[in-house]
């Protein structure tokens, strides 16, 4: 995609002219070749992306009408990005649980599990479920975020079989996307 310079006749234009498509966002005008209409049926993966795209667009439209969300997204709306763009990207990408550190958990009340969860904007919530070796739920609860951005869960129940348990961590972002990871101790 080529950028149109400010002094150009086409600066600030938007729309289609011949085989060219002009788009203007902020003070930047870009021009690209028109792709034409597609005659092939989308693949399953493409349909999934299209569904996610529609869901993200719907969320972004709702977000720009919500003063609290506008206040959150506005600081990231820089370099030609709008609040809509930032909200759209947030809704399009799910959070990722990158690491679970259970070295501080030995089945005792007060034991801790540390979680590194990231998102392109903000991780809003992290929950943990601890299951026994036979998949019986021992406890579940929310982690709290520390100043360094690491989430910490503090055990409230005793777990005698902690060496054979599994820990399921789920992370949510503001639009409600969820990502997770499971480890066996």
PDB file of C-alpha atoms in Angstrom:
ATOM      1  CA  UNK A   1       0.000   0.000   0.000  1.00  0.00           C
ATOM      2  CA  UNK A   2       1.456   3.336  -1.044  1.00  0.00           C
ATOM      3  CA  UNK A   3       1.127   6.551   0.948  1.00  0.00           C
ATOM      4  CA  UNK A   4      -0.052   9.715  -0.769  1.00  0.00           C
ATOM      5  CA  UNK A   5       1.965  12.856   0.010  1.00  0.00           C
ATOM      6  CA  UNK A   6       0.269  15.936   1.469  1.00  0.00           C
ATOM      7  CA  UNK A   7       0.776  18.115  -1.588  1.00  0.00           C
ATOM      8  CA  UNK A   8      -0.736  15.538  -3.912  1.00  0.00           C
ATOM      9  CA  UNK A   9      -4.047  15.983  -5.688  1.00  0.00           C
ATOM     10  CA  UNK A  10      -5.283  12.780  -4.021  1.00  0.00           C
ATOM     11  CA  UNK A  11      -4.361  13.632  -0.405  1.00  0.00           C
ATOM     12  CA  UNK A  12      -7.492  13.283   1.740  1.00  0.00           C
ATOM     13  CA  UNK A  13      -9.389  11.264  -0.872  1.00  0.00           C
ATOM     14  CA  UNK A  14     -11.227   8.078  -0.084  1.00  0.00           C
ATOM     15  CA  UNK A  15     -13.048   5.630  -2.300  1.00  0.00           C
ATOM     16  CA  UNK A  16     -12.451   3.712  -5.528  1.00  0.00           C
ATOM     17  CA  UNK A  17     -11.292   5.196  -8.794  1.00  0.00           C
ATOM     18  CA  UNK A  18     -10.676   2.774 -11.619  1.00  0.00           C
ATOM     19  CA  UNK A  19      -8.484  -0.010 -10.251  1.00  0.00           C
ATOM     20  CA  UNK A  20      -7.291   2.083  -7.282  1.00  0.00           C
ATOM     21  CA  UNK A  21      -8.709   2.303  -3.763  1.00  0.00           C
ATOM     22  CA  UNK A  22      -7.976   5.412  -1.647  1.00  0.00           C
ATOM     23  CA  UNK A  23      -8.268   5.332   2.145  1.00  0.00           C
ATOM     24  CA  UNK A  24      -7.705   8.209   4.563  1.00  0.00           C
ATOM     25  CA  UNK A  25      -7.149   7.766   8.275  1.00  0.00           C
ATOM     26  CA  UNK A  26      -6.158  10.818  10.244  1.00  0.00           C
ATOM     27  CA  UNK A  27      -3.706  12.760   8.057  1.00  0.00           C
ATOM     28  CA  UNK A  28      -2.490   9.709   6.134  1.00  0.00           C
ATOM     29  CA  UNK A  29      -3.938   8.753   2.757  1.00  0.00           C
ATOM     30  CA  UNK A  30      -3.033   5.377   1.264  1.00  0.00           C
ATOM     31  CA  UNK A  31      -3.677   3.943  -2.172  1.00  0.00           C
ATOM     32  CA  UNK A  32      -3.827   0.263  -3.111  1.00  0.00           C
ATOM     33  CA  UNK A  33      -4.925  -1.882  -6.030  1.00  0.00           C
ATOM     34  CA  UNK A  34      -8.576  -2.925  -6.002  1.00  0.00           C
ATOM     35  CA  UNK A  35      -8.785  -6.642  -5.249  1.00  0.00           C
ATOM     36  CA  UNK A  36     -12.109  -7.277  -6.950  1.00  0.00           C
ATOM     37  CA  UNK A  37     -14.829  -9.556  -5.693  1.00  0.00           C
ATOM     38  CA  UNK A  38     -13.961 -13.111  -4.705  1.00  0.00           C
ATOM     39  CA  UNK A  39     -15.824 -15.954  -6.361  1.00  0.00           C
ATOM     40  CA  UNK A  40     -14.419 -18.793  -4.248  1.00  0.00           C
ATOM     41  CA  UNK A  41     -16.044 -20.031  -1.062  1.00  0.00           C
ATOM     42  CA  UNK A  42     -14.041 -19.170   2.081  1.00  0.00           C
ATOM     43  CA  UNK A  43     -12.271 -21.990   3.915  1.00  0.00           C
ATOM     44  CA  UNK A  44     -13.263 -23.009   7.444  1.00  0.00           C
ATOM     45  CA  UNK A  45     -10.322 -21.012   8.799  1.00  0.00           C
ATOM     46  CA  UNK A  46     -11.319 -17.944   6.754  1.00  0.00           C
ATOM     47  CA  UNK A  47     -14.907 -18.232   7.996  1.00  0.00           C
ATOM     48  CA  UNK A  48     -13.610 -18.316  11.575  1.00  0.00           C
ATOM     49  CA  UNK A  49     -11.513 -15.187  10.989  1.00  0.00           C
ATOM     50  CA  UNK A  50     -14.491 -13.460   9.347  1.00  0.00           C
ATOM     51  CA  UNK A  51     -16.645 -14.341  12.362  1.00  0.00           C
ATOM     52  CA  UNK A  52     -13.997 -12.975  14.733  1.00  0.00           C
ATOM     53  CA  UNK A  53     -13.735  -9.853  12.568  1.00  0.00           C
ATOM     54  CA  UNK A  54     -17.493  -9.267  12.789  1.00  0.00           C
ATOM     55  CA  UNK A  55     -17.498  -9.822  16.544  1.00  0.00           C
ATOM     56  CA  UNK A  56     -14.570  -7.406  16.966  1.00  0.00           C
ATOM     57  CA  UNK A  57     -16.307  -4.760  14.833  1.00  0.00           C
ATOM     58  CA  UNK A  58     -19.477  -5.079  16.902  1.00  0.00           C
ATOM     59  CA  UNK A  59     -17.505  -4.719  20.153  1.00  0.00           C
ATOM     60  CA  UNK A  60     -15.590  -1.686  18.837  1.00  0.00           C
ATOM     61  CA  UNK A  61     -18.846   0.040  17.833  1.00  0.00           C
ATOM     62  CA  UNK A  62     -20.229  -0.544  21.325  1.00  0.00           C
ATOM     63  CA  UNK A  63     -16.952   0.538  22.971  1.00  0.00           C
ATOM     64  CA  UNK A  64     -16.899   3.967  21.304  1.00  0.00           C
ATOM     65  CA  UNK A  65     -20.345   4.637  22.803  1.00  0.00           C
ATOM     66  CA  UNK A  66     -19.176   3.754  26.333  1.00  0.00           C
ATOM     67  CA  UNK A  67     -17.416   6.680  28.045  1.00  0.00           C
ATOM     68  CA  UNK A  68     -15.506   4.417  30.455  1.00  0.00           C
ATOM     69  CA  UNK A  69     -14.099   2.280  27.617  1.00  0.00           C
ATOM     70  CA  UNK A  70     -13.288   5.370  25.537  1.00  0.00           C
ATOM     71  CA  UNK A  71     -11.293   6.703  28.500  1.00  0.00           C
ATOM     72  CA  UNK A  72      -9.356   3.407  28.709  1.00  0.00           C
ATOM     73  CA  UNK A  73      -8.655   3.085  24.977  1.00  0.00           C
ATOM     74  CA  UNK A  74      -7.882   6.763  24.205  1.00  0.00           C
ATOM     75  CA  UNK A  75      -4.252   6.751  25.500  1.00  0.00           C
ATOM     76  CA  UNK A  76      -3.419   3.927  23.040  1.00  0.00           C
ATOM     77  CA  UNK A  77      -5.096   5.708  20.096  1.00  0.00           C
ATOM     78  CA  UNK A  78      -1.953   7.317  18.658  1.00  0.00           C
ATOM     79  CA  UNK A  79      -0.181   7.465  15.275  1.00  0.00           C
ATOM     80  CA  UNK A  80      -3.360   7.549  13.196  1.00  0.00           C
ATOM     81  CA  UNK A  81      -5.201   4.934  15.272  1.00  0.00           C
ATOM     82  CA  UNK A  82      -8.667   5.738  16.515  1.00  0.00           C
ATOM     83  CA  UNK A  83     -10.339   4.528  19.701  1.00  0.00           C
ATOM     84  CA  UNK A  84     -12.377   2.252  17.417  1.00  0.00           C
ATOM     85  CA  UNK A  85      -9.150   0.711  16.007  1.00  0.00           C
ATOM     86  CA  UNK A  86      -7.720   0.060  19.474  1.00  0.00           C
ATOM     87  CA  UNK A  87     -10.995  -1.467  20.723  1.00  0.00           C
ATOM     88  CA  UNK A  88     -11.266  -3.570  17.557  1.00  0.00           C
ATOM     89  CA  UNK A  89      -7.732  -4.945  17.989  1.00  0.00           C
ATOM     90  CA  UNK A  90      -8.443  -5.698  21.650  1.00  0.00           C
ATOM     91  CA  UNK A  91     -11.564  -7.654  20.725  1.00  0.00           C
ATOM     92  CA  UNK A  92      -9.862  -9.459  17.839  1.00  0.00           C
ATOM     93  CA  UNK A  93      -6.984 -10.861  19.932  1.00  0.00           C
ATOM     94  CA  UNK A  94      -7.447 -13.133  22.940  1.00  0.00           C
ATOM     95  CA  UNK A  95      -5.224 -13.008  26.013  1.00  0.00           C
ATOM     96  CA  UNK A  96      -2.449 -15.585  26.330  1.00  0.00           C
ATOM     97  CA  UNK A  97      -1.372 -17.427  29.466  1.00  0.00           C
ATOM     98  CA  UNK A  98       2.372 -17.620  28.881  1.00  0.00           C
ATOM     99  CA  UNK A  99       3.604 -19.299  32.061  1.00  0.00           C
ATOM    100  CA  UNK A 100       2.435 -20.893  35.300  1.00  0.00           C
ATOM    101  CA  UNK A 101       4.873 -21.052  38.223  1.00  0.00           C
ATOM    102  CA  UNK A 102       3.577 -23.413  40.914  1.00  0.00           C
ATOM    103  CA  UNK A 103       6.835 -23.730  42.875  1.00  0.00           C
ATOM    104  CA  UNK A 104       5.210 -21.845  45.768  1.00  0.00           C
ATOM    105  CA  UNK A 105       2.313 -24.320  45.947  1.00  0.00           C
ATOM    106  CA  UNK A 106       2.681 -27.417  48.145  1.00  0.00           C
ATOM    107  CA  UNK A 107      -0.972 -28.073  48.913  1.00  0.00           C
ATOM    108  CA  UNK A 108      -1.075 -25.849  51.987  1.00  0.00           C
ATOM    109  CA  UNK A 109      -3.366 -22.909  52.688  1.00  0.00           C
ATOM    110  CA  UNK A 110      -1.466 -19.758  51.728  1.00  0.00           C
ATOM    111  CA  UNK A 111       0.564 -21.448  48.990  1.00  0.00           C
ATOM    112  CA  UNK A 112       0.915 -19.354  45.849  1.00  0.00           C
ATOM    113  CA  UNK A 113       0.743 -19.930  42.118  1.00  0.00           C
ATOM    114  CA  UNK A 114       2.159 -17.227  39.835  1.00  0.00           C
ATOM    115  CA  UNK A 115       0.823 -16.617  36.332  1.00  0.00           C
ATOM    116  CA  UNK A 116       2.176 -14.592  33.436  1.00  0.00           C
ATOM    117  CA  UNK A 117      -0.777 -13.604  31.257  1.00  0.00           C
ATOM    118  CA  UNK A 118      -0.590 -11.044  28.452  1.00  0.00           C
ATOM    119  CA  UNK A 119      -2.965  -9.307  26.076  1.00  0.00           C
ATOM    120  CA  UNK A 120      -2.511  -6.708  23.357  1.00  0.00           C
ATOM    121  CA  UNK A 121      -4.365  -4.234  25.594  1.00  0.00           C
ATOM    122  CA  UNK A 122      -5.157  -5.462  29.116  1.00  0.00           C
ATOM    123  CA  UNK A 123      -5.789  -8.711  30.971  1.00  0.00           C
ATOM    124  CA  UNK A 124      -8.910  -8.001  33.020  1.00  0.00           C
ATOM    125  CA  UNK A 125      -9.202 -11.205  35.061  1.00  0.00           C
ATOM    126  CA  UNK A 126      -7.334 -14.449  35.760  1.00  0.00           C
ATOM    127  CA  UNK A 127      -8.951 -17.447  37.438  1.00  0.00           C
ATOM    128  CA  UNK A 128      -7.449 -20.722  38.625  1.00  0.00           C
ATOM    129  CA  UNK A 129      -8.966 -24.126  39.220  1.00  0.00           C
ATOM    130  CA  UNK A 130      -7.004 -26.821  41.051  1.00  0.00           C
ATOM    131  CA  UNK A 131      -8.064 -30.416  40.385  1.00  0.00           C
ATOM    132  CA  UNK A 132      -7.034 -33.623  42.158  1.00  0.00           C
ATOM    133  CA  UNK A 133      -5.391 -36.504  40.317  1.00  0.00           C
ATOM    134  CA  UNK A 134      -8.873 -38.003  39.828  1.00  0.00           C
ATOM    135  CA  UNK A 135     -10.099 -34.677  38.343  1.00  0.00           C
ATOM    136  CA  UNK A 136     -12.097 -33.706  41.413  1.00  0.00           C
ATOM    137  CA  UNK A 137     -12.244 -29.942  41.893  1.00  0.00           C
ATOM    138  CA  UNK A 138     -10.269 -28.955  44.992  1.00  0.00           C
ATOM    139  CA  UNK A 139     -10.635 -25.189  44.723  1.00  0.00           C
ATOM    140  CA  UNK A 140     -11.202 -22.366  42.302  1.00  0.00           C
ATOM    141  CA  UNK A 141     -10.713 -18.637  42.579  1.00  0.00           C
ATOM    142  CA  UNK A 142      -9.389 -15.459  41.032  1.00  0.00           C
ATOM    143  CA  UNK A 143      -5.778 -14.349  41.028  1.00  0.00           C
ATOM    144  CA  UNK A 144      -4.768 -10.776  41.826  1.00  0.00           C
ATOM    145  CA  UNK A 145      -2.348  -8.759  39.737  1.00  0.00           C
ATOM    146  CA  UNK A 146       0.866  -7.595  41.374  1.00  0.00           C
ATOM    147  CA  UNK A 147       2.643  -4.317  40.607  1.00  0.00           C
ATOM    148  CA  UNK A 148       5.030  -6.140  38.245  1.00  0.00           C
ATOM    149  CA  UNK A 149       2.098  -7.411  36.130  1.00  0.00           C
ATOM    150  CA  UNK A 150       2.366 -11.013  37.350  1.00  0.00           C
ATOM    151  CA  UNK A 151      -0.895 -12.527  38.600  1.00  0.00           C
ATOM    152  CA  UNK A 152      -0.840 -14.374  41.956  1.00  0.00           C
ATOM    153  CA  UNK A 153      -3.293 -16.941  43.277  1.00  0.00           C
ATOM    154  CA  UNK A 154      -3.257 -17.794  46.993  1.00  0.00           C
ATOM    155  CA  UNK A 155      -4.594 -21.218  47.991  1.00  0.00           C
ATOM    156  CA  UNK A 156      -7.514 -21.253  50.421  1.00  0.00           C
ATOM    157  CA  UNK A 157      -7.937 -25.051  50.666  1.00  0.00           C
ATOM    158  CA  UNK A 158      -5.576 -27.793  51.804  1.00  0.00           C
ATOM    159  CA  UNK A 159      -4.656 -30.331  49.115  1.00  0.00           C
ATOM    160  CA  UNK A 160      -3.057 -33.527  50.413  1.00  0.00           C
ATOM    161  CA  UNK A 161      -2.448 -34.902  46.902  1.00  0.00           C
ATOM    162  CA  UNK A 162      -0.877 -31.736  45.497  1.00  0.00           C
ATOM    163  CA  UNK A 163       1.918 -33.618  43.705  1.00  0.00           C
ATOM    164  CA  UNK A 164      -0.597 -35.335  41.412  1.00  0.00           C
ATOM    165  CA  UNK A 165      -2.959 -32.430  40.760  1.00  0.00           C
ATOM    166  CA  UNK A 166      -3.501 -30.262  37.723  1.00  0.00           C
ATOM    167  CA  UNK A 167      -3.906 -26.508  37.553  1.00  0.00           C
ATOM    168  CA  UNK A 168      -6.123 -24.846  34.945  1.00  0.00           C
ATOM    169  CA  UNK A 169      -5.600 -21.103  34.411  1.00  0.00           C
ATOM    170  CA  UNK A 170      -7.981 -18.942  32.373  1.00  0.00           C
ATOM    171  CA  UNK A 171      -7.376 -15.270  31.473  1.00  0.00           C
ATOM    172  CA  UNK A 172      -9.971 -12.780  30.198  1.00  0.00           C
ATOM    173  CA  UNK A 173      -9.557  -9.409  28.511  1.00  0.00           C
ATOM    174  CA  UNK A 174     -12.006  -6.468  28.518  1.00  0.00           C
ATOM    175  CA  UNK A 175     -14.080  -7.693  25.521  1.00  0.00           C
ATOM    176  CA  UNK A 176     -14.469 -11.100  27.203  1.00  0.00           C
ATOM    177  CA  UNK A 177     -11.997 -13.107  25.100  1.00  0.00           C
ATOM    178  CA  UNK A 178     -10.474 -15.984  27.011  1.00  0.00           C
ATOM    179  CA  UNK A 179      -7.168 -17.818  26.814  1.00  0.00           C
ATOM    180  CA  UNK A 180      -5.921 -20.618  29.001  1.00  0.00           C
ATOM    181  CA  UNK A 181      -3.221 -23.067  29.968  1.00  0.00           C
ATOM    182  CA  UNK A 182      -3.138 -26.237  32.016  1.00  0.00           C
ATOM    183  CA  UNK A 183      -0.216 -27.823  33.867  1.00  0.00           C
ATOM    184  CA  UNK A 184       0.183 -30.973  35.902  1.00  0.00           C
ATOM    185  CA  UNK A 185       2.213 -30.720  39.096  1.00  0.00           C
TER     186      UNK A 185
END
